[in-house]
Amino acid sequence: MPKGPGRTRPLGIATVKDRIAQAAVKLVLEPIFEREFLPCSFGFRPGRSSKDALREGEGLLKGGYGWVVDLDFENYFDSIPKGPLLAQVAERVSDGPLLQLIQRFLDQEILDGVKRWTPITGTAQGSVRSPVLANLYLHPLDQLVSQAGYRIVRIADDALILCQTQAEAEAALALVQAWTARNGLQLHPDKTHIVHYGEPEQGVEFLGYRFTAGIRAVRPKSLMALKEKLRQQTGRTRSGRLEDIIAELNPILRGWFGYFTHARRSTFRALDSFVRRRLRAILRKREKRPGFGHAPSDDRRWPNAFFAQRGLFTLHEAHVAARQSR
């Protein structure tokens, strides 16, 4: 799947029978590990979500934990050492056949086109069992950081360590660097850094949002990703009924709004304008008129109500409704 400009993230998609077996193993392992996992871990856990992690992180930022270590594990899922991971499982699971099955999952061959190989490390992202095992491998890090007196908020391999002073943040980063070196992992040298929440020119980016000086906004990268997806659906030469195009756009817009409900109001207005501009450009092209739908006459010819009547989901109206319901 896409992972930024010119980059992709490999996914390990198992066969149907393997997915069923992995799901059965997950049902066995999850209750065992859940008894030990700490509250600071939010990813892929029952009753927990990224929104819970965002609330926790934002609360700590506003509560005086303004020095933040932003951790980025390089190729985490593909880098987990199999031996130590299995050893952690064996500390809690004594059933031999089950341990052998997990070993077989980790040693599965990968087929990519005509290429075939057995990975040396890692648990494939995209498989049913990987989230549980990935959380298990980082559980000792959660314990280490928490016992040292720092606050950590983690969702899978995306984590923030929140501190009250710069010295604490530097000590926390050194602690994590030493732990990752001992446990076969690497921190991304460019993406792992310390930021100060209280300075306007700096910001804490976490799970698609950017927190800076008391403001929660959608991070620019997330906005760009949405706009690119919308552009792919609204090329000026796009064929088909306008209602059908809108029907394809609405799930994208609703899904995005469902996650970024708490973004700034101006963000929703700007995105609504962007979508309608793209749609006007399609209509303008069909009439063989030049331009990209920015002319005032186009706003009069195809006003906002024109698209609303055809069922276009409006982010701003959804935001207003959500605020009123709260």
Short mmCIF file of C-alpha atoms in Angstrom, two decimals:
data_model
loop_
_atom_site.label_atom_id
_atom_site.label_comp_id
_atom_site.label_asym_id
_atom_site.label_seq_id
_atom_site.Cartn_x
_atom_site.Cartn_y
_atom_site.Cartn_z
CA MET A 1 0.00 0.00 0.00
CA PRO A 2 1.20 3.62 -0.56
CA LYS A 3 3.38 5.10 2.18
CA GLY A 4 4.25 8.58 1.00
CA PRO A 5 5.78 9.85 -2.24
CA GLY A 6 7.40 7.01 -4.17
CA ARG A 7 7.25 4.62 -1.21
CA THR A 8 5.14 1.59 -0.40
CA ARG A 9 4.47 -0.55 2.66
CA PRO A 10 4.50 -4.33 2.00
CA LEU A 11 1.54 -6.25 3.40
CA GLY A 12 1.56 -9.97 4.14
CA ILE A 13 -1.83 -11.32 3.08
CA ALA A 14 -2.27 -14.92 4.16
CA THR A 15 -4.47 -17.50 2.43
CA VAL A 16 -8.01 -17.96 3.74
CA LYS A 17 -7.22 -21.14 5.71
CA ASP A 18 -4.18 -19.49 7.29
CA ARG A 19 -6.22 -16.42 8.26
CA ILE A 20 -8.74 -18.66 10.02
CA ALA A 21 -5.94 -20.43 11.91
CA GLN A 22 -4.31 -17.11 12.82
CA ALA A 23 -7.62 -15.73 14.08
CA ALA A 24 -8.02 -18.81 16.31
CA VAL A 25 -4.52 -18.31 17.72
CA LYS A 26 -5.27 -14.62 18.34
CA LEU A 27 -8.38 -15.58 20.32
CA VAL A 28 -6.18 -17.74 22.56
CA LEU A 29 -3.25 -15.34 22.96
CA GLU A 30 -5.04 -12.03 23.34
CA PRO A 31 -6.63 -12.64 26.79
CA ILE A 32 -3.28 -13.91 28.12
CA PHE A 33 -1.35 -10.84 27.03
CA GLU A 34 -4.13 -8.34 27.79
CA ARG A 35 -3.73 -9.05 31.50
CA GLU A 36 -0.19 -7.65 31.31
CA PHE A 37 -0.36 -4.85 28.74
CA LEU A 38 -0.22 -1.37 30.26
CA PRO A 39 -2.87 1.36 29.90
CA CYS A 40 -0.42 3.45 27.83
CA SER A 41 -0.76 1.01 24.90
CA PHE A 42 -3.80 1.71 22.71
CA GLY A 43 -3.27 0.02 19.35
CA PHE A 44 -5.07 -3.18 18.29
CA ARG A 45 -6.51 -3.77 21.74
CA PRO A 46 -10.12 -4.53 22.72
CA GLY A 47 -12.05 -1.43 23.74
CA ARG A 48 -9.22 0.93 22.80
CA SER A 49 -8.66 3.10 19.75
CA SER A 50 -6.50 5.79 18.23
CA LYS A 51 -8.98 8.41 19.46
CA ASP A 52 -8.34 7.25 23.02
CA ALA A 53 -4.61 7.67 22.41
CA LEU A 54 -5.17 11.17 21.01
CA ARG A 55 -7.21 12.22 24.05
CA GLU A 56 -4.55 10.85 26.40
CA GLY A 57 -1.71 12.56 24.53
CA GLU A 58 -3.50 15.89 24.25
CA GLY A 59 -4.43 15.79 27.94
CA LEU A 60 -0.80 15.27 28.94
CA LEU A 61 0.39 18.05 26.63
CA LYS A 62 -2.05 20.50 28.17
CA GLY A 63 -1.22 19.18 31.64
CA GLY A 64 2.39 20.34 31.55
CA TYR A 65 4.14 17.50 29.73
CA GLY A 66 5.34 19.78 26.97
CA TRP A 67 8.68 18.17 26.08
CA VAL A 68 7.96 15.26 23.77
CA VAL A 69 10.09 12.47 22.34
CA ASP A 70 8.51 11.52 19.02
CA LEU A 71 9.55 7.92 18.33
CA ASP A 72 9.63 6.42 14.85
CA PHE A 73 10.66 2.76 14.59
CA GLU A 74 12.20 2.00 11.22
CA ASN A 75 10.32 -0.86 9.47
CA TYR A 76 9.14 -2.11 12.85
CA PHE A 77 6.92 -5.03 11.82
CA ASP A 78 9.50 -6.35 9.38
CA SER A 79 12.39 -5.95 11.85
CA ILE A 80 11.15 -7.79 14.95
CA PRO A 81 13.67 -10.58 15.72
CA LYS A 82 11.85 -13.92 15.63
CA GLY A 83 13.86 -15.66 18.37
CA PRO A 84 13.34 -13.05 21.11
CA LEU A 85 9.70 -12.65 20.08
CA LEU A 86 9.04 -16.37 20.42
CA ALA A 87 10.87 -16.37 23.75
CA GLN A 88 8.48 -13.70 25.03
CA VAL A 89 5.51 -15.79 23.91
CA ALA A 90 7.00 -18.90 25.56
CA GLU A 91 7.28 -17.05 28.89
CA ARG A 92 3.49 -16.96 29.01
CA VAL A 93 2.45 -19.95 26.86
CA SER A 94 3.65 -23.46 27.60
CA ASP A 95 1.60 -25.37 25.02
CA GLY A 96 4.14 -26.92 22.62
CA PRO A 97 1.89 -27.36 19.55
CA LEU A 98 0.69 -23.76 19.84
CA LEU A 99 4.27 -22.46 20.03
CA GLN A 100 5.16 -24.57 16.99
CA LEU A 101 2.21 -23.13 15.09
CA ILE A 102 3.31 -19.56 15.86
CA GLN A 103 6.82 -20.50 14.73
CA ARG A 104 5.39 -21.80 11.46
CA PHE A 105 3.45 -18.57 10.98
CA LEU A 106 6.62 -16.53 11.39
CA ASP A 107 8.56 -18.81 9.02
CA GLN A 108 5.97 -18.74 6.27
CA GLU A 109 7.34 -18.16 2.81
CA ILE A 110 6.43 -14.97 1.01
CA LEU A 111 5.28 -15.07 -2.61
CA ASP A 112 5.55 -11.80 -4.53
CA GLY A 113 4.93 -12.38 -8.23
CA VAL A 114 7.50 -15.00 -9.24
CA LYS A 115 9.78 -14.24 -6.29
CA ARG A 116 9.65 -16.48 -3.23
CA TRP A 117 11.59 -16.30 0.01
CA THR A 118 11.45 -16.87 3.78
CA PRO A 119 11.93 -13.67 5.83
CA ILE A 120 14.70 -13.71 8.42
CA THR A 121 12.98 -11.26 10.77
CA GLY A 122 9.57 -9.75 11.31
CA THR A 123 5.91 -10.58 11.47
CA ALA A 124 4.07 -9.58 8.31
CA GLN A 125 1.97 -6.44 8.53
CA GLY A 126 -1.54 -7.24 7.35
CA SER A 127 -1.81 -10.64 9.02
CA VAL A 128 -4.28 -11.38 11.81
CA ARG A 129 -1.72 -12.40 14.42
CA SER A 130 0.82 -9.59 13.84
CA PRO A 131 -0.77 -6.80 15.93
CA VAL A 132 -0.83 -8.93 19.09
CA LEU A 133 2.75 -10.08 18.62
CA ALA A 134 3.92 -6.56 17.75
CA ASN A 135 2.35 -5.19 20.94
CA LEU A 136 3.94 -7.98 22.94
CA TYR A 137 7.44 -7.16 21.67
CA LEU A 138 7.13 -3.48 22.67
CA HIS A 139 5.52 -4.27 26.04
CA PRO A 140 8.92 -4.31 27.85
CA LEU A 141 9.59 -0.84 26.44
CA ASP A 142 6.30 0.39 27.88
CA GLN A 143 7.34 -1.03 31.25
CA LEU A 144 10.84 0.44 31.09
CA VAL A 145 9.68 3.95 30.21
CA SER A 146 6.85 3.91 32.75
CA GLN A 147 9.08 2.63 35.55
CA ALA A 148 11.56 5.42 34.78
CA GLY A 149 8.82 7.93 35.57
CA TYR A 150 8.01 9.11 32.05
CA ARG A 151 4.60 9.09 30.36
CA ILE A 152 4.31 7.15 27.12
CA VAL A 153 1.37 6.98 24.72
CA ARG A 154 1.72 4.24 22.13
CA ILE A 155 -0.42 2.85 19.37
CA ALA A 156 1.45 -0.07 17.75
CA ASP A 157 4.85 1.35 16.72
CA ASP A 158 3.72 4.99 16.79
CA ALA A 159 4.68 6.41 20.18
CA LEU A 160 5.21 9.61 22.13
CA ILE A 161 7.08 9.96 25.41
CA LEU A 162 5.90 13.04 27.26
CA CYS A 163 8.13 14.80 29.78
CA GLN A 164 8.06 17.97 31.83
CA THR A 165 11.59 19.19 31.06
CA GLN A 166 14.07 19.06 28.20
CA ALA A 167 16.53 17.14 30.38
CA GLU A 168 13.92 14.45 31.03
CA ALA A 169 13.16 14.19 27.32
CA GLU A 170 16.84 13.77 26.46
CA ALA A 171 17.25 11.10 29.15
CA ALA A 172 14.12 9.28 27.93
CA LEU A 173 15.40 9.26 24.35
CA ALA A 174 18.74 7.85 25.47
CA LEU A 175 16.90 5.16 27.43
CA VAL A 176 14.88 4.12 24.35
CA GLN A 177 17.92 4.20 22.07
CA ALA A 178 19.76 1.81 24.38
CA TRP A 179 16.73 -0.50 24.59
CA THR A 180 16.18 -0.66 20.83
CA ALA A 181 19.89 -1.42 20.26
CA ARG A 182 19.68 -4.34 22.69
CA ASN A 183 16.49 -5.68 21.14
CA GLY A 184 17.30 -5.67 17.45
CA LEU A 185 15.27 -2.60 16.46
CA GLN A 186 16.21 0.76 14.97
CA LEU A 187 14.84 4.25 15.43
CA HIS A 188 14.53 6.32 12.27
CA PRO A 189 17.38 8.85 12.55
CA ASP A 190 15.48 11.67 10.84
CA LYS A 191 11.97 11.09 12.20
CA THR A 192 12.84 10.42 15.84
CA HIS A 193 13.33 13.74 17.61
CA ILE A 194 12.49 15.92 20.61
CA VAL A 195 9.96 18.73 20.21
CA HIS A 196 8.66 21.39 22.59
CA TYR A 197 4.90 21.73 22.54
CA GLY A 198 4.92 25.23 24.04
CA GLU A 199 6.79 26.89 21.16
CA PRO A 200 4.52 28.09 18.30
CA GLU A 201 7.01 27.17 15.57
CA GLN A 202 7.20 23.60 16.84
CA GLY A 203 4.45 21.04 16.86
CA VAL A 204 3.78 17.50 17.99
CA GLU A 205 2.47 15.29 15.18
CA PHE A 206 0.62 12.18 16.25
CA LEU A 207 -1.86 9.93 14.45
CA GLY A 208 -2.68 12.41 11.71
CA TYR A 209 -3.02 15.48 13.94
CA ARG A 210 -0.62 18.31 14.75
CA PHE A 211 -0.67 19.79 18.27
CA THR A 212 0.91 23.18 18.75
CA ALA A 213 0.46 25.89 21.42
CA GLY A 214 -2.97 24.68 22.52
CA ILE A 215 -4.29 24.05 19.00
CA ARG A 216 -5.19 20.70 17.50
CA ALA A 217 -5.09 20.72 13.70
CA VAL A 218 -4.90 18.17 10.92
CA ARG A 219 -1.27 17.72 10.00
CA PRO A 220 -0.41 18.93 6.47
CA LYS A 221 0.59 15.44 5.32
CA SER A 222 -2.86 14.09 6.17
CA LEU A 223 -4.55 16.92 4.28
CA MET A 224 -2.35 16.33 1.25
CA ALA A 225 -3.18 12.62 1.29
CA LEU A 226 -6.91 13.33 1.30
CA LYS A 227 -6.66 15.89 -1.49
CA GLU A 228 -4.63 13.52 -3.62
CA LYS A 229 -7.27 10.82 -3.18
CA LEU A 230 -9.99 13.30 -4.16
CA ARG A 231 -8.01 14.44 -7.19
CA GLN A 232 -7.82 10.86 -8.42
CA GLN A 233 -11.62 10.69 -8.35
CA THR A 234 -12.28 14.10 -9.91
CA GLY A 235 -10.09 14.52 -12.97
CA ARG A 236 -11.54 17.09 -15.37
CA THR A 237 -11.98 14.46 -18.07
CA ARG A 238 -13.82 12.15 -15.65
CA SER A 239 -16.80 10.44 -17.30
CA GLY A 240 -20.05 9.33 -15.71
CA ARG A 241 -23.04 11.00 -14.10
CA LEU A 242 -22.31 13.68 -11.52
CA GLU A 243 -24.45 11.78 -9.03
CA ASP A 244 -22.29 8.68 -9.50
CA ILE A 245 -19.10 10.68 -8.95
CA ILE A 246 -20.57 12.16 -5.77
CA ALA A 247 -21.58 8.68 -4.62
CA GLU A 248 -17.90 7.65 -4.91
CA LEU A 249 -16.66 10.74 -3.07
CA ASN A 250 -19.06 10.55 -0.13
CA PRO A 251 -17.57 7.43 1.55
CA ILE A 252 -14.10 9.01 1.36
CA LEU A 253 -15.35 12.26 2.90
CA ARG A 254 -17.43 10.53 5.58
CA GLY A 255 -14.56 8.25 6.57
CA TRP A 256 -12.15 11.17 6.79
CA PHE A 257 -14.61 13.21 8.83
CA GLY A 258 -15.24 10.28 11.17
CA TYR A 259 -11.58 10.36 12.20
CA PHE A 260 -10.88 14.10 12.03
CA THR A 261 -14.14 15.27 13.62
CA HIS A 262 -12.22 17.45 16.09
CA ALA A 263 -10.22 19.36 13.49
CA ARG A 264 -10.52 23.14 13.20
CA ARG A 265 -13.71 24.45 11.59
CA SER A 266 -11.79 26.31 8.88
CA THR A 267 -10.32 23.00 7.69
CA PHE A 268 -13.76 21.64 6.82
CA ARG A 269 -14.82 24.80 4.98
CA ALA A 270 -11.64 24.79 2.91
CA LEU A 271 -12.01 21.13 1.97
CA ASP A 272 -15.67 21.59 0.99
CA SER A 273 -14.60 24.43 -1.33
CA PHE A 274 -11.85 22.23 -2.77
CA VAL A 275 -14.30 19.41 -3.58
CA ARG A 276 -16.87 21.70 -5.18
CA ARG A 277 -14.14 23.40 -7.25
CA ARG A 278 -13.10 20.00 -8.59
CA LEU A 279 -16.67 19.13 -9.47
CA ARG A 280 -17.28 22.49 -11.17
CA ALA A 281 -14.14 21.91 -13.24
CA ILE A 282 -15.62 18.63 -14.50
CA LEU A 283 -18.90 20.33 -15.44
CA ARG A 284 -17.02 23.22 -17.05
CA LYS A 285 -14.95 20.82 -19.15
CA ARG A 286 -18.08 19.02 -20.35
CA GLU A 287 -19.40 22.30 -21.69
CA LYS A 288 -16.05 22.75 -23.49
CA ARG A 289 -15.27 25.88 -21.54
CA PRO A 290 -11.65 26.58 -20.46
CA GLY A 291 -10.54 27.00 -16.87
CA PHE A 292 -10.74 25.09 -13.63
CA GLY A 293 -14.07 26.19 -12.17
CA HIS A 294 -12.80 29.29 -10.36
CA ALA A 295 -14.87 31.84 -12.25
CA PRO A 296 -17.59 33.66 -10.26
CA SER A 297 -20.05 32.74 -12.99
CA ASP A 298 -19.46 29.05 -12.22
CA ASP A 299 -20.37 29.64 -8.57
CA ARG A 300 -23.64 31.17 -9.72
CA ARG A 301 -24.28 28.48 -12.34
CA TRP A 302 -23.51 25.62 -9.95
CA PRO A 303 -23.96 27.00 -6.42
CA ASN A 304 -23.35 25.00 -3.28
CA ALA A 305 -27.02 24.07 -3.12
CA PHE A 306 -26.72 22.45 -6.56
CA PHE A 307 -24.27 19.86 -5.18
CA ALA A 308 -26.20 19.47 -1.93
CA GLN A 309 -29.31 18.56 -3.91
CA ARG A 310 -27.31 15.81 -5.58
CA GLY A 311 -26.29 14.36 -2.23
CA LEU A 312 -22.73 15.67 -1.75
CA PHE A 313 -21.55 15.11 1.82
CA THR A 314 -20.56 18.45 3.33
CA LEU A 315 -17.82 18.38 5.95
CA HIS A 316 -18.71 21.75 7.45
CA GLU A 317 -22.38 20.84 7.94
CA ALA A 318 -21.38 17.51 9.47
CA HIS A 319 -19.06 19.36 11.85
CA VAL A 320 -21.81 21.77 12.92
CA ALA A 321 -24.21 18.86 13.50
CA ALA A 322 -21.59 17.01 15.53
CA ARG A 323 -20.96 20.04 17.76
CA GLN A 324 -24.68 20.57 18.34
CA SER A 325 -25.17 16.91 19.30
CA ARG A 326 -22.32 17.16 21.84
#
